[in-house]
Short mmCIF file of C-alpha atoms and ligand atoms in Angstrom, two decimals:
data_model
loop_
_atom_site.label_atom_id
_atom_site.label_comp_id
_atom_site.label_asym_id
_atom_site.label_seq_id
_atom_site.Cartn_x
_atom_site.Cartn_y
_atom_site.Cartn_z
CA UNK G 1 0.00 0.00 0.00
CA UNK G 2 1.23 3.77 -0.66
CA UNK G 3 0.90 6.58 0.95
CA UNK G 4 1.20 10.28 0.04
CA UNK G 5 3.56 12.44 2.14
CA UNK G 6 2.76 16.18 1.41
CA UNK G 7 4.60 19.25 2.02
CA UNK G 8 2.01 22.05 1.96
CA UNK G 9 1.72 25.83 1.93
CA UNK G 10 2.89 26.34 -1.71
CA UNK G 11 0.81 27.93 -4.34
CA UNK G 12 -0.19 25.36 -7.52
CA UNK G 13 0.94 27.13 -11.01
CA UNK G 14 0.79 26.03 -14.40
CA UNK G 15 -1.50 24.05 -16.69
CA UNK G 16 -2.68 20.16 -16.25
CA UNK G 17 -4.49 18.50 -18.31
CA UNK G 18 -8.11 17.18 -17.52
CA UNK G 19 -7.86 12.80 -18.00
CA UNK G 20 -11.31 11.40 -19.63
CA UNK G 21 -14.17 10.85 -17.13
CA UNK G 22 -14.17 7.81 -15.44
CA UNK G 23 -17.73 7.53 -14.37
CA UNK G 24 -18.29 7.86 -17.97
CA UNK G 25 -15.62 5.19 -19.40
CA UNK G 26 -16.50 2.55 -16.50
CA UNK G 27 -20.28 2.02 -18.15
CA UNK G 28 -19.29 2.81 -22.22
CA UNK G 29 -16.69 -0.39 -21.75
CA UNK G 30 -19.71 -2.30 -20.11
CA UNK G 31 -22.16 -1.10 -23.14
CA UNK G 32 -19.38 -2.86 -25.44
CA UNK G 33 -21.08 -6.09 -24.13
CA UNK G 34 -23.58 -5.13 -26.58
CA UNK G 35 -22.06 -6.22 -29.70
CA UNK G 36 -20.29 -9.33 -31.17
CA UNK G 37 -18.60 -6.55 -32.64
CA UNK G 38 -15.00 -4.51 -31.75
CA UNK G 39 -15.47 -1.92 -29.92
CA UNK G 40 -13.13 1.25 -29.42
CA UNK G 41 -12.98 3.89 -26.83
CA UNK G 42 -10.46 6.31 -26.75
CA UNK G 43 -9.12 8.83 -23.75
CA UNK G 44 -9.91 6.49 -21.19
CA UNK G 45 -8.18 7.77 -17.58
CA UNK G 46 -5.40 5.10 -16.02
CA UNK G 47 -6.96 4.40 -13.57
CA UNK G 48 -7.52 1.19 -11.31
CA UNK G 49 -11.07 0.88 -11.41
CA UNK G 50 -10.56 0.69 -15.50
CA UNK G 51 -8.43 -2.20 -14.91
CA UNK G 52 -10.86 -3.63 -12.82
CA UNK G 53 -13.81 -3.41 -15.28
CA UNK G 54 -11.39 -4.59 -17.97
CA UNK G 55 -10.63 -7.67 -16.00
CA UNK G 56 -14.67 -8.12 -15.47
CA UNK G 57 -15.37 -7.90 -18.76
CA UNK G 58 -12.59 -10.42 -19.24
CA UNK G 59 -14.11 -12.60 -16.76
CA UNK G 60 -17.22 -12.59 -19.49
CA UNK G 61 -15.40 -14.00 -22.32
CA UNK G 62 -14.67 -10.14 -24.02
CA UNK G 63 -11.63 -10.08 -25.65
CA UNK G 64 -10.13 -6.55 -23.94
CA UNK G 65 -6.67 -5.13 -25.21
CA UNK G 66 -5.67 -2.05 -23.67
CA UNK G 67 -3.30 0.91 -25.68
CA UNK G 68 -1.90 3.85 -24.80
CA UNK G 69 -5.38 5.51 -23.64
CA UNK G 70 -7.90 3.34 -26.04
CA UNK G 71 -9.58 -0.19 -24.87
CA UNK G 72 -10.99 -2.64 -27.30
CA UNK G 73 -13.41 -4.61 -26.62
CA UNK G 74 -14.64 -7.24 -28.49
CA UNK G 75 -17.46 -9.37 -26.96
CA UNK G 76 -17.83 -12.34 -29.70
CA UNK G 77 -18.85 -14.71 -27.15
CA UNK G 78 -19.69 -13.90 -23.70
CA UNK G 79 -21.50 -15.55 -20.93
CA UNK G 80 -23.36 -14.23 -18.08
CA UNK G 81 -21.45 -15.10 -14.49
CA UNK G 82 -19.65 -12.37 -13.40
CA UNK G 83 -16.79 -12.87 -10.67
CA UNK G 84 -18.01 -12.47 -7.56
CA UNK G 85 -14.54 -10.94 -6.31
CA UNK G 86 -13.97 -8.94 -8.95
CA UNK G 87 -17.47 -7.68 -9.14
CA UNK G 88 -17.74 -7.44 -5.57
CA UNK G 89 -15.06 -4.57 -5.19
CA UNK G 90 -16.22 -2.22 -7.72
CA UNK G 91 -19.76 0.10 -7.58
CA UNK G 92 -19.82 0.11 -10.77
CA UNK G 93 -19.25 -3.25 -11.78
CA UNK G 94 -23.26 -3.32 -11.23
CA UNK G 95 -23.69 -1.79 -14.88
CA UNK G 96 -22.79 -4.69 -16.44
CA UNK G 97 -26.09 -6.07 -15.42
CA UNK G 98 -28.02 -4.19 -18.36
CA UNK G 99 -26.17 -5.45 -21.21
CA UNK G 100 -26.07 -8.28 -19.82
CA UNK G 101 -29.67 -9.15 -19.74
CA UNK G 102 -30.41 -7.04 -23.20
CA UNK G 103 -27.56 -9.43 -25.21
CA UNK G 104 -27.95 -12.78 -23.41
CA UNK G 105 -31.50 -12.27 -20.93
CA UNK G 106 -29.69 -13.57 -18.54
CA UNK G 107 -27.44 -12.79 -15.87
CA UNK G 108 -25.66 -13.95 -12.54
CA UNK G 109 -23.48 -10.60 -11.17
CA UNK G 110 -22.27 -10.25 -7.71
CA UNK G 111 -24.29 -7.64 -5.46
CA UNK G 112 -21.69 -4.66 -5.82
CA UNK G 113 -18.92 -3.03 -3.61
CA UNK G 114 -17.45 0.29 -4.30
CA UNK G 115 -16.59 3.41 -1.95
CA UNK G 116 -18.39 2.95 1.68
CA UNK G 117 -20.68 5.81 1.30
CA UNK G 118 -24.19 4.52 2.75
CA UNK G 119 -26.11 1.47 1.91
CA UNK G 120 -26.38 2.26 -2.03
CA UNK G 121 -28.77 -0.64 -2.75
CA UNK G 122 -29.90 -1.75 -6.36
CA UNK G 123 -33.09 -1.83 -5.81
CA UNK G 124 -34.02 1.02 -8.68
CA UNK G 125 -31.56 -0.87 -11.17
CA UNK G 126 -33.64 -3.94 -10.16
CA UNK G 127 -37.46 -2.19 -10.68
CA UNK G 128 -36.66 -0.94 -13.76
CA UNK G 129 -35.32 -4.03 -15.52
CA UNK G 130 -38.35 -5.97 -13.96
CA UNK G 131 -40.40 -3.65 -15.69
CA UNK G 132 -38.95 -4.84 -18.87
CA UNK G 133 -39.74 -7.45 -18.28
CA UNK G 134 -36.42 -9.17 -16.33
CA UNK G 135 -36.98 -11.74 -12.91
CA UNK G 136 -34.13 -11.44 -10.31
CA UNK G 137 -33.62 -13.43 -7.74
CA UNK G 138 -31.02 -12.71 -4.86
CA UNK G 139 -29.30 -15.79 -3.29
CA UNK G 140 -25.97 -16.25 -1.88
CA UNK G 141 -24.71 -12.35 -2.72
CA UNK G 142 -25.61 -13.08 -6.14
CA UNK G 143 -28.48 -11.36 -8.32
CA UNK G 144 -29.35 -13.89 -10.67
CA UNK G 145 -31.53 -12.32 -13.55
CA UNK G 146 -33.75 -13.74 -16.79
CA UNK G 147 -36.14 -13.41 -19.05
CA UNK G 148 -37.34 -14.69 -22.68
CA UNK G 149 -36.79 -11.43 -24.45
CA UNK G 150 -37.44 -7.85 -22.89
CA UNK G 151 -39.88 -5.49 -23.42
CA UNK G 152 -40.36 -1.97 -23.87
CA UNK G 153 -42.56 -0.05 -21.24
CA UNK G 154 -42.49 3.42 -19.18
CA UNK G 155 -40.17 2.79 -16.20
CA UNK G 156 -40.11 5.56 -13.52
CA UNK G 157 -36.70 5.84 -11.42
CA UNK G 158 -37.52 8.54 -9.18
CA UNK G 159 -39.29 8.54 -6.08
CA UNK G 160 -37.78 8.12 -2.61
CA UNK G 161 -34.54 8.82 -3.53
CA UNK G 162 -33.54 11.35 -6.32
CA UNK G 163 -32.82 9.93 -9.90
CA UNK G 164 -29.80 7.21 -10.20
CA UNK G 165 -27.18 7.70 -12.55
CA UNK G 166 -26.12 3.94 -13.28
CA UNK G 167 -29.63 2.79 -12.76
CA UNK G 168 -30.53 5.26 -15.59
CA UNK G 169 -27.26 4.07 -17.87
CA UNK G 170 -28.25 -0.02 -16.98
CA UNK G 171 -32.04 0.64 -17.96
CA UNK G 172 -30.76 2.52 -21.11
CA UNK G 173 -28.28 -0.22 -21.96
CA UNK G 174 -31.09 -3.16 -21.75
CA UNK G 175 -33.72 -0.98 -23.29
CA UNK G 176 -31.56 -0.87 -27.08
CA UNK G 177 -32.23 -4.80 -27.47
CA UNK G 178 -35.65 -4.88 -25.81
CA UNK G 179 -38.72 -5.23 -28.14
CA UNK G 180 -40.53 -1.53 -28.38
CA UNK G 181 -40.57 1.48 -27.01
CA UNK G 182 -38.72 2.07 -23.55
CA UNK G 183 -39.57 5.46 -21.59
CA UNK G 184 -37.44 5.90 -18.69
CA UNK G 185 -39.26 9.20 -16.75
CA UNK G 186 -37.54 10.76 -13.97
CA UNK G 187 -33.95 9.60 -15.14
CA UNK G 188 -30.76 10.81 -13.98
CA UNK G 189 -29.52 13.81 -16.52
CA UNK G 190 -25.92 14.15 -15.98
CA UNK G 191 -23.28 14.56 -18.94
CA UNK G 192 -21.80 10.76 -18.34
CA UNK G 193 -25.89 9.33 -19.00
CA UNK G 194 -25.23 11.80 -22.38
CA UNK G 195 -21.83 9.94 -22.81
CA UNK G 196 -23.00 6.54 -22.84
CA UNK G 197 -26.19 6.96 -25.13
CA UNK G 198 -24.13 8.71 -27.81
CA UNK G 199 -21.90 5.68 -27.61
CA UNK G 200 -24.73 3.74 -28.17
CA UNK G 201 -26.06 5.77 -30.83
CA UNK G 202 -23.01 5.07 -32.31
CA UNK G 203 -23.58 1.46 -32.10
CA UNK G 204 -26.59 1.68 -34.07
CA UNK G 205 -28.97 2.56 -30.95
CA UNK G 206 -32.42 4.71 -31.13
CA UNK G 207 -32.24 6.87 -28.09
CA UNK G 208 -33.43 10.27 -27.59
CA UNK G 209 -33.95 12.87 -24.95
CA UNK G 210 -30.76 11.43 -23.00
CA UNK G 211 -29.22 14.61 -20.71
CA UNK G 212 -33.08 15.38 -19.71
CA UNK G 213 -35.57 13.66 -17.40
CA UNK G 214 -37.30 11.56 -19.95
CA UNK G 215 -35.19 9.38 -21.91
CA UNK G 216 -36.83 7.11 -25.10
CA UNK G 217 -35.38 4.62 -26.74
CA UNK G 218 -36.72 2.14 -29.37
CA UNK G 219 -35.50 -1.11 -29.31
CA UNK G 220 -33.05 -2.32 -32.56
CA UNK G 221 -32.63 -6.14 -33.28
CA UNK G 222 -28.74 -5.76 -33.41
CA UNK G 223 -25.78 -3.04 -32.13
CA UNK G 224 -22.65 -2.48 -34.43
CA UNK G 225 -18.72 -2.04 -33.40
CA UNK G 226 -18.18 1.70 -33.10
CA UNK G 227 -15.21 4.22 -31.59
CA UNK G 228 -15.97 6.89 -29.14
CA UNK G 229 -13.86 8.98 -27.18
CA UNK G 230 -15.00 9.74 -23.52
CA UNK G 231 -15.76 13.16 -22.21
CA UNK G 232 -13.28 14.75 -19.82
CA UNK G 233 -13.82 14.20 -15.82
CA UNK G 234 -15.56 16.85 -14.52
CA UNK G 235 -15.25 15.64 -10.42
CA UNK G 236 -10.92 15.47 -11.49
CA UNK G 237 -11.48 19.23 -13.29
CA UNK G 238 -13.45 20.59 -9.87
CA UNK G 239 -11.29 19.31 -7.45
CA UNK G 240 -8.05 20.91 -9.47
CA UNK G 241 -10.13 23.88 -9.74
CA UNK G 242 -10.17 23.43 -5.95
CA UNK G 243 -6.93 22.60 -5.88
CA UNK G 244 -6.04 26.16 -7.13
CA UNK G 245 -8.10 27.74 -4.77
CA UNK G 246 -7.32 26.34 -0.92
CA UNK G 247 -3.17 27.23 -2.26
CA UNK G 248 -4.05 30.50 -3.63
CA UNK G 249 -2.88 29.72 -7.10
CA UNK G 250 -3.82 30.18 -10.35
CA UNK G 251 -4.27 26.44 -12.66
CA UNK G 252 -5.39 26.73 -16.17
CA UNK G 253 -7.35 23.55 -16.91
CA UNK G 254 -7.07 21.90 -20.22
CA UNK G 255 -9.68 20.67 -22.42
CA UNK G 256 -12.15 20.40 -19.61
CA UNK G 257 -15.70 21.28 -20.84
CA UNK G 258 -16.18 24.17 -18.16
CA UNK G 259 -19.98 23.27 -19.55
CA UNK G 260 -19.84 20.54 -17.49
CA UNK G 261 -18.89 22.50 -14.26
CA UNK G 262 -22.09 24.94 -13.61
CA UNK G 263 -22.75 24.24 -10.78
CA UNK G 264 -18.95 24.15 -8.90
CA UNK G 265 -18.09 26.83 -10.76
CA UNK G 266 -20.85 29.04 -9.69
CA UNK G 267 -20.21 28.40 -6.00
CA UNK G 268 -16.12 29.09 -6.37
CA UNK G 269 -17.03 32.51 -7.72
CA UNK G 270 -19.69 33.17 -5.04
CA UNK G 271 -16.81 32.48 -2.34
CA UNK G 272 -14.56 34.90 -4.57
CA UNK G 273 -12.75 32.30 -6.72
CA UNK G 274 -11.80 33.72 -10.03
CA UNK G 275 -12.74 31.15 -12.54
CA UNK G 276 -12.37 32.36 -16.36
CA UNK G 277 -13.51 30.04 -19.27
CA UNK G 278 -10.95 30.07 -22.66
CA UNK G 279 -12.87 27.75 -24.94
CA UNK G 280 -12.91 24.15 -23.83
CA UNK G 281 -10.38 25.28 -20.81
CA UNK G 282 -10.89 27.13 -17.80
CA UNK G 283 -8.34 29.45 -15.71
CA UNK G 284 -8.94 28.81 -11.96
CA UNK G 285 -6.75 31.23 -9.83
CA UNK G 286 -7.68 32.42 -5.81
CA UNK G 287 -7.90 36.29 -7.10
CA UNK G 288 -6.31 37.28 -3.87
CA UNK G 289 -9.01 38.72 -2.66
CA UNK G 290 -10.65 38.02 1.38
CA UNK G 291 -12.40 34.54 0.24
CA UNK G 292 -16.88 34.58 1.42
CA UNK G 293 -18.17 31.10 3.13
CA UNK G 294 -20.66 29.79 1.18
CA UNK G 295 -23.53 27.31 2.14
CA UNK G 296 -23.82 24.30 -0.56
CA UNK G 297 -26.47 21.38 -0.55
CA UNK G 298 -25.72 18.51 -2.66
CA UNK G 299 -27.90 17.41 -5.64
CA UNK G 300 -28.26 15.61 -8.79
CA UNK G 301 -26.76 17.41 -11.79
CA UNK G 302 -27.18 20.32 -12.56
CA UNK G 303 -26.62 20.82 -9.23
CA UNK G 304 -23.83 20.70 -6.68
CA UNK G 305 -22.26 17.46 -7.20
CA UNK G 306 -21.89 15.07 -3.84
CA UNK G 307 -18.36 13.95 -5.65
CA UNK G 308 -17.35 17.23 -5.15
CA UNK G 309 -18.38 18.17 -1.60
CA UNK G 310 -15.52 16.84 0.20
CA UNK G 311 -13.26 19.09 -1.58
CA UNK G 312 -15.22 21.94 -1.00
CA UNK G 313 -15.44 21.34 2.23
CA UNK G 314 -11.71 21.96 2.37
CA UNK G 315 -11.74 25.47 1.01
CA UNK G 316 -14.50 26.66 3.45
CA UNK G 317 -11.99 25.49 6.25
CA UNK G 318 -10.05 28.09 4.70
CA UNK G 319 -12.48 30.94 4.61
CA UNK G 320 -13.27 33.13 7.77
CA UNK G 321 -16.51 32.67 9.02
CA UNK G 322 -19.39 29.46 8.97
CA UNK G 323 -20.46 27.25 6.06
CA UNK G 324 -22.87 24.74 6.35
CA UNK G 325 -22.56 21.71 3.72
CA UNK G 326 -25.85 19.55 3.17
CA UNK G 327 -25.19 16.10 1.72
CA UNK G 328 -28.44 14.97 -0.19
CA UNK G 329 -27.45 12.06 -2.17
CA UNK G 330 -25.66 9.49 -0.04
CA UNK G 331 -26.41 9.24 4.18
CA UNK G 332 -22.57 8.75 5.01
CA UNK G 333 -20.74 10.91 2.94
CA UNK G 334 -18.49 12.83 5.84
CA UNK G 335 -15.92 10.37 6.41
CA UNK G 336 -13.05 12.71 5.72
CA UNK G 337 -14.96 15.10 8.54
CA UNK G 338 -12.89 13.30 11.77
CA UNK G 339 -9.22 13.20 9.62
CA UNK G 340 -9.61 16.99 8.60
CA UNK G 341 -10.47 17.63 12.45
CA UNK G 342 -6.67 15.91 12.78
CA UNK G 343 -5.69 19.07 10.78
CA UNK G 344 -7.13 21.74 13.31
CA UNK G 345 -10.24 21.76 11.41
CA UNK G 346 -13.12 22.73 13.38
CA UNK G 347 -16.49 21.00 11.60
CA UNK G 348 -19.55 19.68 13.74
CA UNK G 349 -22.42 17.37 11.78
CA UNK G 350 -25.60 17.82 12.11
CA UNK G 351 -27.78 15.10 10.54
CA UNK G 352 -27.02 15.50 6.63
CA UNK G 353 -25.26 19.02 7.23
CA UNK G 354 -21.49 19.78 8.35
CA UNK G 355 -21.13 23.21 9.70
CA UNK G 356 -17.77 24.34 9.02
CA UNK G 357 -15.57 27.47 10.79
CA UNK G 358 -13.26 28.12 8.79
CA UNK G 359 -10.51 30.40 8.79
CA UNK G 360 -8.56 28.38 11.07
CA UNK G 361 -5.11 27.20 10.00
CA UNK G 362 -4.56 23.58 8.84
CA UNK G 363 -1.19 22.06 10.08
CA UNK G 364 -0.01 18.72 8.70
CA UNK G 365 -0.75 15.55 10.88
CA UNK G 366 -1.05 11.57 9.88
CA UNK G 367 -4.70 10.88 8.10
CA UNK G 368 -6.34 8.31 6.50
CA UNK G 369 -8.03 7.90 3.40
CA UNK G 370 -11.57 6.42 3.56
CA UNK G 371 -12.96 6.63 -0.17
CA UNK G 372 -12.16 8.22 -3.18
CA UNK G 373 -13.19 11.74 -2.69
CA UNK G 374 -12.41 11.98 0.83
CA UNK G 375 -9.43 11.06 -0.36
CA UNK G 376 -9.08 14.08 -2.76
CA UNK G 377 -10.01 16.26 -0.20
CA UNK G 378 -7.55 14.73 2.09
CA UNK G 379 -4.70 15.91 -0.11
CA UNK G 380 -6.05 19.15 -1.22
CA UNK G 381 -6.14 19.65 3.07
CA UNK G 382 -2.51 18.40 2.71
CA UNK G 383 -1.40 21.18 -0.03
CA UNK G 384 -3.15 24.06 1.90
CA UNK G 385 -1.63 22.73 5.32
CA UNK G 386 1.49 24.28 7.06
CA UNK G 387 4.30 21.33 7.41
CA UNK G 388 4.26 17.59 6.29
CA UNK G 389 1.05 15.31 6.20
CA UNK G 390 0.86 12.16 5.45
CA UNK G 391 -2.11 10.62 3.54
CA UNK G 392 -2.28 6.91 4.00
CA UNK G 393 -4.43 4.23 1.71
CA UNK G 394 -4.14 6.24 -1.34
CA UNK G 395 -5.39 2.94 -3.44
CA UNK G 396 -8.59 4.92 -2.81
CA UNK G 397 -7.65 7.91 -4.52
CA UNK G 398 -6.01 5.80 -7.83
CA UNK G 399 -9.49 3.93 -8.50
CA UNK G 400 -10.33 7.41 -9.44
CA UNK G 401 -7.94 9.65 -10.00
CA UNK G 402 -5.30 9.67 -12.81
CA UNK G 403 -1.91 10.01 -11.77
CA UNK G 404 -2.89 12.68 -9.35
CA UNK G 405 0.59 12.79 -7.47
CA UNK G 406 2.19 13.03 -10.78
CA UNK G 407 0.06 15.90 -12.19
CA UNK G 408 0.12 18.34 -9.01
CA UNK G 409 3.92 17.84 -9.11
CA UNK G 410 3.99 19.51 -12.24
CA UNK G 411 1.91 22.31 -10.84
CA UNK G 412 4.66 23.05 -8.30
CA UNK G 413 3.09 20.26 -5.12
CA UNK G 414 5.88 19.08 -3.13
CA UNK G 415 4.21 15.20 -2.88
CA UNK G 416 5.35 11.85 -3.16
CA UNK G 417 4.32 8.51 -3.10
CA UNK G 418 5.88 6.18 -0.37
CA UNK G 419 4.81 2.84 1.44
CA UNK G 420 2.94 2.95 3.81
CA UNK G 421 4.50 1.74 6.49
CA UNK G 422 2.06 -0.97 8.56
CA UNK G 423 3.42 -0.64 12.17
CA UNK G 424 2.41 3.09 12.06
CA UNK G 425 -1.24 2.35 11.89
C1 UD1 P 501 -22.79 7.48 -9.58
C2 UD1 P 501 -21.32 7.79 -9.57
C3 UD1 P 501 -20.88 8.33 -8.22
C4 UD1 P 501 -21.75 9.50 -7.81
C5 UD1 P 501 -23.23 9.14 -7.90
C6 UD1 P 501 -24.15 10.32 -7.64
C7 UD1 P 501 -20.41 6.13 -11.12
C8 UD1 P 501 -19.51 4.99 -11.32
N1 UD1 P 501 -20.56 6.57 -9.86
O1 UD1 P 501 -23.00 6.43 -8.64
O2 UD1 P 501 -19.51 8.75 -8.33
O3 UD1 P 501 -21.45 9.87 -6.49
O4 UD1 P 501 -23.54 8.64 -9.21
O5 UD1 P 501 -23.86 11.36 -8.50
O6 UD1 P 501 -20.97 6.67 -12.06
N2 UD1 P 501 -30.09 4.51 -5.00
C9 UD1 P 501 -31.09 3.69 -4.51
N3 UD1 P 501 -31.40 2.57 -5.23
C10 UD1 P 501 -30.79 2.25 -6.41
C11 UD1 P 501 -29.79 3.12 -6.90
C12 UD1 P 501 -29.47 4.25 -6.17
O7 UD1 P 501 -31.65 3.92 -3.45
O8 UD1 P 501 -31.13 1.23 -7.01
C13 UD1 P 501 -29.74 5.72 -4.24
C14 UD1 P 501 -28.29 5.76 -3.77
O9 UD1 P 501 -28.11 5.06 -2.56
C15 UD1 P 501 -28.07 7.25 -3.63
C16 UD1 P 501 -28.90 7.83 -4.79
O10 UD1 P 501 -29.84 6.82 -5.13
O11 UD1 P 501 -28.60 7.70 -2.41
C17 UD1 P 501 -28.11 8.20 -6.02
O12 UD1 P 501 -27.24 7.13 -6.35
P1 UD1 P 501 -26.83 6.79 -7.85
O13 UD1 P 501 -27.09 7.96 -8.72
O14 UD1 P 501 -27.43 5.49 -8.23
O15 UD1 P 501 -25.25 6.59 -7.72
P2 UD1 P 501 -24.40 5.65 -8.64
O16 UD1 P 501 -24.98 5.63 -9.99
O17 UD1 P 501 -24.14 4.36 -7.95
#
């Protein structure tokens, strides 16, 4: 296991350059279980979790050759048991479940792992693929799923909680080799649900409406091979943005469809945050100006993204005066709360809200990483800290992040990975 050890307190220059989203790539390589056919997609992130879906789809009989940043897939002949450890450690993993059932009717997946951020059951993924006409069973861990031949039919995914974003993709997935019309109503909108159906679209799909709440697609008898090239990673452009910020620097972020970033961006310039779009890149510098707390609540896109709240959360320690933070999308999403409180933050939580004083200084202590963007947030606390800290379990952050060490090096960071040394924990 590595660690980070970070020497903060110096201001981030320069430019870096935004890696392809990798909520986006994660279901595009399971839509490639579509098609007998090859299957290309290009500026995928290095990133663990891409292994990890690469070895899943392996585990399914695709033929996957990674290059540089492209993966081809080519799912000639697949079958339909996933491997329980494989599929076990991954969130995601749980969107191989559409294709699955829309190619073969049948599937036998693993109930999913992924970052510990609440329960994060599968029960919408589930209703809306019964609707089509799919029977799951659960036994053992295992979802085991069939049917004859899906159907098209109106499947609602809202409700109780707010719309789910691989629920939405998994639905849309199955939906281009049911029979008929699908309507999905309530589904998730955010730019990776876009990503994925133009893939698909690509592959010969009929979908429409994808990026809105009411998605249709028309069943085809057959997909096709086709190339796509993912969008960048908007969570990795907002927490460099971030990054800029909390060490009062100024990071010009390449090719990062600031389109993508309404929401963060609007709340960095409501604290004071200079944030400048040049085309498809975006200059994020502190503006040296006295930095305004800001309250931000969580929600699905276009709002305030819960990837993102951790990170923010670090800049408000930053900023004089109280900010509350409302998490709205998972139930146990302030695990980096007690390891920034190692740094001399001062945060209390209050049911789904943190209420932050900031203006405190951070000084560098020993934390630990607990998912992936507590993670991020852990090392943005580490930049904007006086003195060493030391972030340990930084697996977390490379499911997720793409070279992160490497990249804020070139920005000026002084961080670098060592082991982690066991009889310190
Ligand atoms: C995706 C992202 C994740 C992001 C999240 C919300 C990937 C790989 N991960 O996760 O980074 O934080 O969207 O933007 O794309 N829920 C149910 N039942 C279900 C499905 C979801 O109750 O069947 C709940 C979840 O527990 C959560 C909410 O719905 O409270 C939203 O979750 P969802 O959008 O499904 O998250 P993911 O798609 O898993």
């Amino acid at each position: 296991m590595d660690a980070f050890l970070i020497k903060g307190g110096r201001p981030l220059h320069g430019d870096v350059s935004i890696s392809g989203s990798k909520n986006a790539t994660l279901p595009l390589m399971a839509a490639a279980l579509l098609t007998s056919e090859p299957c290309t997609i290009r500026r995928i992130p290095n990133l663990s979790d891409v292994q990890f879906m690469g070895e899943i789809l392996k585990s399914l009989g695709a033929e996957v050759t990674f290059e540089g940043d492209s993966v081809t897939i080519r799912a000639r002949k697949i079958h339909e048991v996933g491997k329980y450890d494989l599929i076990r450690k991954m969130r995601a993993s749980i969107c191989i479940l559409g294709p699955l059932m829309g190619r073969l009717g049948r599937a036998r997946v693993s109930l999913p792992g992924g970052c510990v951020i609440g329960a994060r059951p599968i029960d919408l993924h589930l209703k809306g693929l019964r609707a089509l006409g799919a029977r799951f069973t659960v036994r053992a861990g295992y979802v085991l799923g069939e049917t004859k031949r899906l159907v098209g039919t109106e499947v609602f995914l809202g409700g109780r909680v707010g719309p789910t974003v691989l629920g939405t993709v998994n639905i849309m997935m199955a939906a281009t080799l049911a029979e008929g019309t699908t309507l999905i109503e309530s589904a998730a909108c955010e730019p990776e649900v876009i990503d994925v159906a133009n893939f698909l679209i690509a592959m010969g799909a009929k979908i429409q409406g994808a990026g809105g709440p009411t998605i249709t697609i028309t069943g085809v008898k057959k997909l096709h091979g086709a190339q796509h090239d993912v969008i960048p990673d908007r969570i990795e452009a907002a927490t460099f943005a971030i990054a800029a910020a909390v060490t009062r620097g100024e990071i010009t972020l390449k090719n990062c469809r600031p389109d993508h970033l309404g929401a963060v961006l609007d709340k960095l310039r409501e604290t004071g945050v200079k944030a400048e779009r040049r085309g498809p890149d975006l200059v994020v510098s502190h503006g040296r100006t006295r930095l305004r707390p800001v309250d931000i609540t969580t929600q699905p896109y276009a709002g305030f993204p819960t990837d993102v709240q951790a990170q923010m959360m670090v800049l408000m320690l930053l900023v004089p005066g109280i900010s509350v933070i409302t998490e709205r999308i998972f139930e146990a999403r302030f695990m980096h709360v007690p390891e920034l409180c190692r740094l001399g933050a001062e945060i209390s939580i209050e049911g789904p809200s943190a209420i932050v004083k900031g203006g405190r200084p951070l000084s560098g202590a020993q934390i630990m990483a607990s998912d992936l963007r507590a993670s991020a947030a852990l090392v943005l606390a580490g930049l904007a800290a006086e003195g060493s800290t030391t972030v340990k379990r930084v697996y977390h952050l490379d499911r997720g992040y793409d070279r992160m060490d490497e990249k804020l090096r070139t920005l000026g960071a002084r961080i670098e990975r060592v082991p982690d040394r066991p009889e310190s924990e």
